[in-house]
């Protein structure tokens, strides 16, 4: 399965389709601790919209909460981001700007302001300003699916990476959920032609700001890498599929989030009809959506994520033409109305990002792509019963989720992992279905183009325990964020086990060197060969990295034969 727009852990017994992707949403850390405080001596710079005052953050300069576009509320709701509004005087850029509207407790930057529709701000970390240097620029798209998150998350603070590797790091806030992806193109006409993709267009607007301004911050506008983890990786896929982004970036990175396909217009329009019905608005009066308080959209989302509320109720027209499918792998992968994410509208996103092939417009873009070895340990962490599963339970779960494909899937994993426990087999199956198989398919399709592809699997194991089990998170989803950003001193999912610091040096070294030259390398670690469909070289990231040729190849072939 690709990182579909309605993914939940498919091995959960009785799992129901949800309205949004199930991505990492850690607890908020309002503990008053400053890991990422911006302090004096303060520094001023001039941008195209006005003057900014930033400061110092762990060896680098930091400028936070910089507007890269204008207001996204009111008459601008559901539309492409407007130009930034210039200001007079010196704007303070020492604190984070507002995150996008989302559910409570789902951002994790230190001392962030309240959520806001007018969230189009970015943060910059750099070793120096106005020095004429041309440092590589690493633009990070935060995780949280298309629903939650913030560019101010403290474990992705870019100061340490900037100071250690002489790079410029940028992170954006952008619209999320229904406010970022509600598609009105079939209902609202030309005025809403960009709707359904406004959240990705926000990121592209930030790339435009970077092209115009990043030289002031010591960055090279001709050497920009877009990358992200989880939902941020999926956003990177969408950016790569959009003509509007051409020329604004030059390399791409995807961590645990292959999105091969976007939402079809038909599905997105049905979601819009359900939203209108929820607010008792006739489709002809869709413009009244501008008057609905933003929080009401969030309330709709939160209900849908629990499988409840108006977004889960199909219109009569949809029910008549779309009877409920029988359980099967294909049914689980099919996009369902009631969710949100990038829409294949034929214009802004002309085609599915990486299906049936990589888009021609990114043929010259090098790609760094991979996933965690045990992604699903994170997704199941709130379901301790999963970690006590026996063979009969695994079979029952697979049959419920995959229907007639279950036996082939189980037989493959029994053959390839004969000594694995049912839990370990379940983790491997779910990891492949949610991340690994899609990563391999996307890498295959990108490798067919001219620019190089470098693929990895991150094997570092977190020692964070999973409550109610004897398991730890192992190489689970999202433990690599702090590792990539060299922020391992901050308590988080990566834990504090042996080899952590060495792994962070290796991973951050590979990522920053790729941003600089298009070829990943790290001190004391092996050379990283290009990925192709002949040898399928994969770098296994850890405290001591190693290259493997087509690891889990038999499993990969099985999933690709099933169309995953």
C-alpha angles and dihedrals in degrees: 000000000000118000088282124197093247103039123152127160099290097203093063110114108249093006111178127206111265131208098242140022117282101237134156114299108167124188116279114257107219093155096128091243115138113212093152107032117153110224140173156309082083126216130206127210135177120235131181090265100040148300123312135199117211136162147197129305121179098320099327138077116256130201114182138186095021112169111235095173139015132263117317095194133085114016090001094061113122092010136104113282115273123230117281116267111238119233135206127232123015118320116214111240100173097101135054121267126231120295120229120274110280143134120305121278096015103115123076110191118123115263095348119175122243123293115273141179086228094068103131099130135121140202127226128199118187140160092232144351133226092009098122092242121145104215122173112261119224112198112195124204108204124234129240097108112257089311115059144016144077140239086230097065104141099227089057093050103139100212098097093046092049094047096044100045104026095243134131115241124200129184126184139205113217138170117287140189121006091340089058101037113021105133116218099158095110093044104035104037127210096347089064099038091122095047117117091044103050092116091058092042086057089059090048089051088054089052088053090052089050092052090053100040114019095091087069087059093050095262132131112238087198094060110051126152121198114202142151147168126245106331087010089059090050089051088052089055089053092048089053090054096053122090090208089070096056113123094012097091136026108193135030138206129194123192116186099329120090111174109186096167138034129208116288115239091242092058093043092050091052089054089052090052090052091050091051091049091050090058093040092243121146113233090243089058095050091133087076086077086081089066096051112104110253092235091064090064089053091050089054091051095049092052092047092051087060091049091254140107137043097313090066093055112090122218116247090249092055094045091052094054100034116049115191110276123236116250110281140130091259092051092051091051097047114106113246131204117254095060135088141220139112113336125217095228097161093244117046089028101020097182141006105290098243107002128131086355142348111282114265091229091070097048090116097045116102113222134210110194140167150119143227118275095232103029094151095060086076096045092053096042093109092051107069091175088070090064092054093052121138128202094270091052092049091051092049092049092048093049091051093048102036106026111193092005093061099088094050091049094048093045091053093052093045088055098044096040105030094157096046120109119240088257092053091048090049092050090049093048094048092044092052093046095048101038120346102061093044090048091054093047093048091047090050092052094046092046088061087070129075102258119081125262123206117194129194144178115208110220101174110130123221117215094211106129123234108229116246094017140075089239131104125206089262111180090344133159117293098006087114099065097084089039093056092047096044090241097127093132088071111089108247145117094311091071121200104276130142117292095023097122093044091049091050091052091050097046096043090046093052093046097047094045089051089052090051102044110003090249118094117224135158133191113264093005131106125271111266114231122212117263119244136160092253102061101007095209112200125187111224103213119214140116085298110027126209138185120243127186113230098331111201088013097157090053091047091053091051094051093046090050087055090053098254 
